[in-house]
Amino acid sequence: LRLVVGPAKDKGEPIRLDLKQISTVAEAATALSYTIAATTCGKISPDAAKDVVAMLATLSKAYETRDLEIRLMVLEAAIKSAG
């Protein structure tokens, strides 16, 4: 998965990060760590990192919600079949 963020405020060019496919909260956390490392070594600016972190936080929340929905459906099915 290649993530391209709009132009960086300080460089005027898109930010490119090569991230693996993110489909779980754990993978989003790994991508967050990668983003922090990319920021500390100067690959992306702190402003660009803020944008990436915001997207990863939104993605994490969506996956958390999906996971909770699945767990709830399993519990509801178990209750229905037991009763």
C-alpha positions as a Python dict, from the first residue, in 0.01 Angstrom:
ca = {
    (1, 'L'): (0, 0, 0),
    (2, 'R'): (153, 327, -102),
    (3, 'L'): (28, 621, 97),
    (4, 'V'): (50, 960, -68),
    (5, 'V'): (-32, 1262, 142),
    (6, 'G'): (-89, 1603, -16),
    (7, 'P'): (194, 1849, -58),
    (8, 'A'): (409, 1897, 248),
    (9, 'K'): (392, 2253, 374),
    (10, 'D'): (768, 2285, 392),
    (11, 'K'): (869, 2098, 72),
    (12, 'G'): (578, 2154, -167),
    (13, 'E'): (575, 1792, -285),
    (14, 'P'): (366, 1485, -199),
    (15, 'I'): (478, 1267, 88),
    (16, 'R'): (527, 903, -1),
    (17, 'L'): (539, 624, 253),
    (18, 'D'): (557, 259, 158),
    (19, 'L'): (325, 90, 406),
    (20, 'K'): (204, -267, 399),
    (21, 'Q'): (-167, -331, 358),
    (22, 'I'): (-339, -219, 678),
    (23, 'S'): (-639, -429, 776),
    (24, 'T'): (-611, -455, 1155),
    (25, 'V'): (-558, -224, 1450),
    (26, 'A'): (-220, -392, 1509),
    (27, 'E'): (-112, -317, 1153),
    (28, 'A'): (-221, 45, 1195),
    (29, 'A'): (-6, 61, 1509),
    (30, 'T'): (290, -72, 1311),
    (31, 'A'): (228, 191, 1044),
    (32, 'L'): (216, 454, 1317),
    (33, 'S'): (556, 339, 1444),
    (34, 'Y'): (691, 354, 1089),
    (35, 'T'): (553, 707, 1050),
    (36, 'I'): (718, 820, 1373),
    (37, 'A'): (1049, 669, 1261),
    (38, 'A'): (1017, 837, 920),
    (39, 'T'): (959, 1168, 1095),
    (40, 'T'): (1250, 1136, 1337),
    (41, 'C'): (1495, 1053, 1058),
    (42, 'G'): (1371, 1341, 841),
    (43, 'K'): (1201, 1138, 566),
    (44, 'I'): (876, 1327, 624),
    (45, 'S'): (804, 1654, 800),
    (46, 'P'): (625, 1678, 1134),
    (47, 'D'): (330, 1848, 957),
    (48, 'A'): (300, 1561, 709),
    (49, 'A'): (330, 1313, 995),
    (50, 'K'): (34, 1480, 1167),
    (51, 'D'): (-177, 1419, 857),
    (52, 'V'): (-66, 1055, 833),
    (53, 'V'): (-123, 997, 1205),
    (54, 'A'): (-473, 1144, 1177),
    (55, 'M'): (-555, 907, 890),
    (56, 'L'): (-413, 610, 1080),
    (57, 'A'): (-615, 704, 1389),
    (58, 'T'): (-933, 718, 1181),
    (59, 'L'): (-850, 385, 1023),
    (60, 'S'): (-780, 229, 1364),
    (61, 'K'): (-1113, 352, 1496),
    (62, 'A'): (-1292, 203, 1195),
    (63, 'Y'): (-1125, -135, 1251),
    (64, 'E'): (-1198, -123, 1623),
    (65, 'T'): (-1563, -57, 1544),
    (66, 'R'): (-1570, -339, 1289),
    (67, 'D'): (-1411, -580, 1537),
    (68, 'L'): (-1658, -485, 1810),
    (69, 'E'): (-1948, -528, 1569),
    (70, 'I'): (-1830, -877, 1478),
    (71, 'R'): (-1788, -973, 1844),
    (72, 'L'): (-2134, -839, 1924),
    (73, 'M'): (-2293, -1033, 1639),
    (74, 'V'): (-2126, -1354, 1761),
    (75, 'L'): (-2250, -1294, 2116),
    (76, 'E'): (-2602, -1214, 1997),
    (77, 'A'): (-2607, -1531, 1784),
    (78, 'A'): (-2488, -1738, 2081),
    (79, 'I'): (-2758, -1591, 2306),
    (80, 'K'): (-3025, -1647, 2042),
    (81, 'S'): (-2925, -2010, 1985),
    (82, 'A'): (-2904, -2079, 2361),
    (83, 'G'): (-3245, -1931, 2433),
}
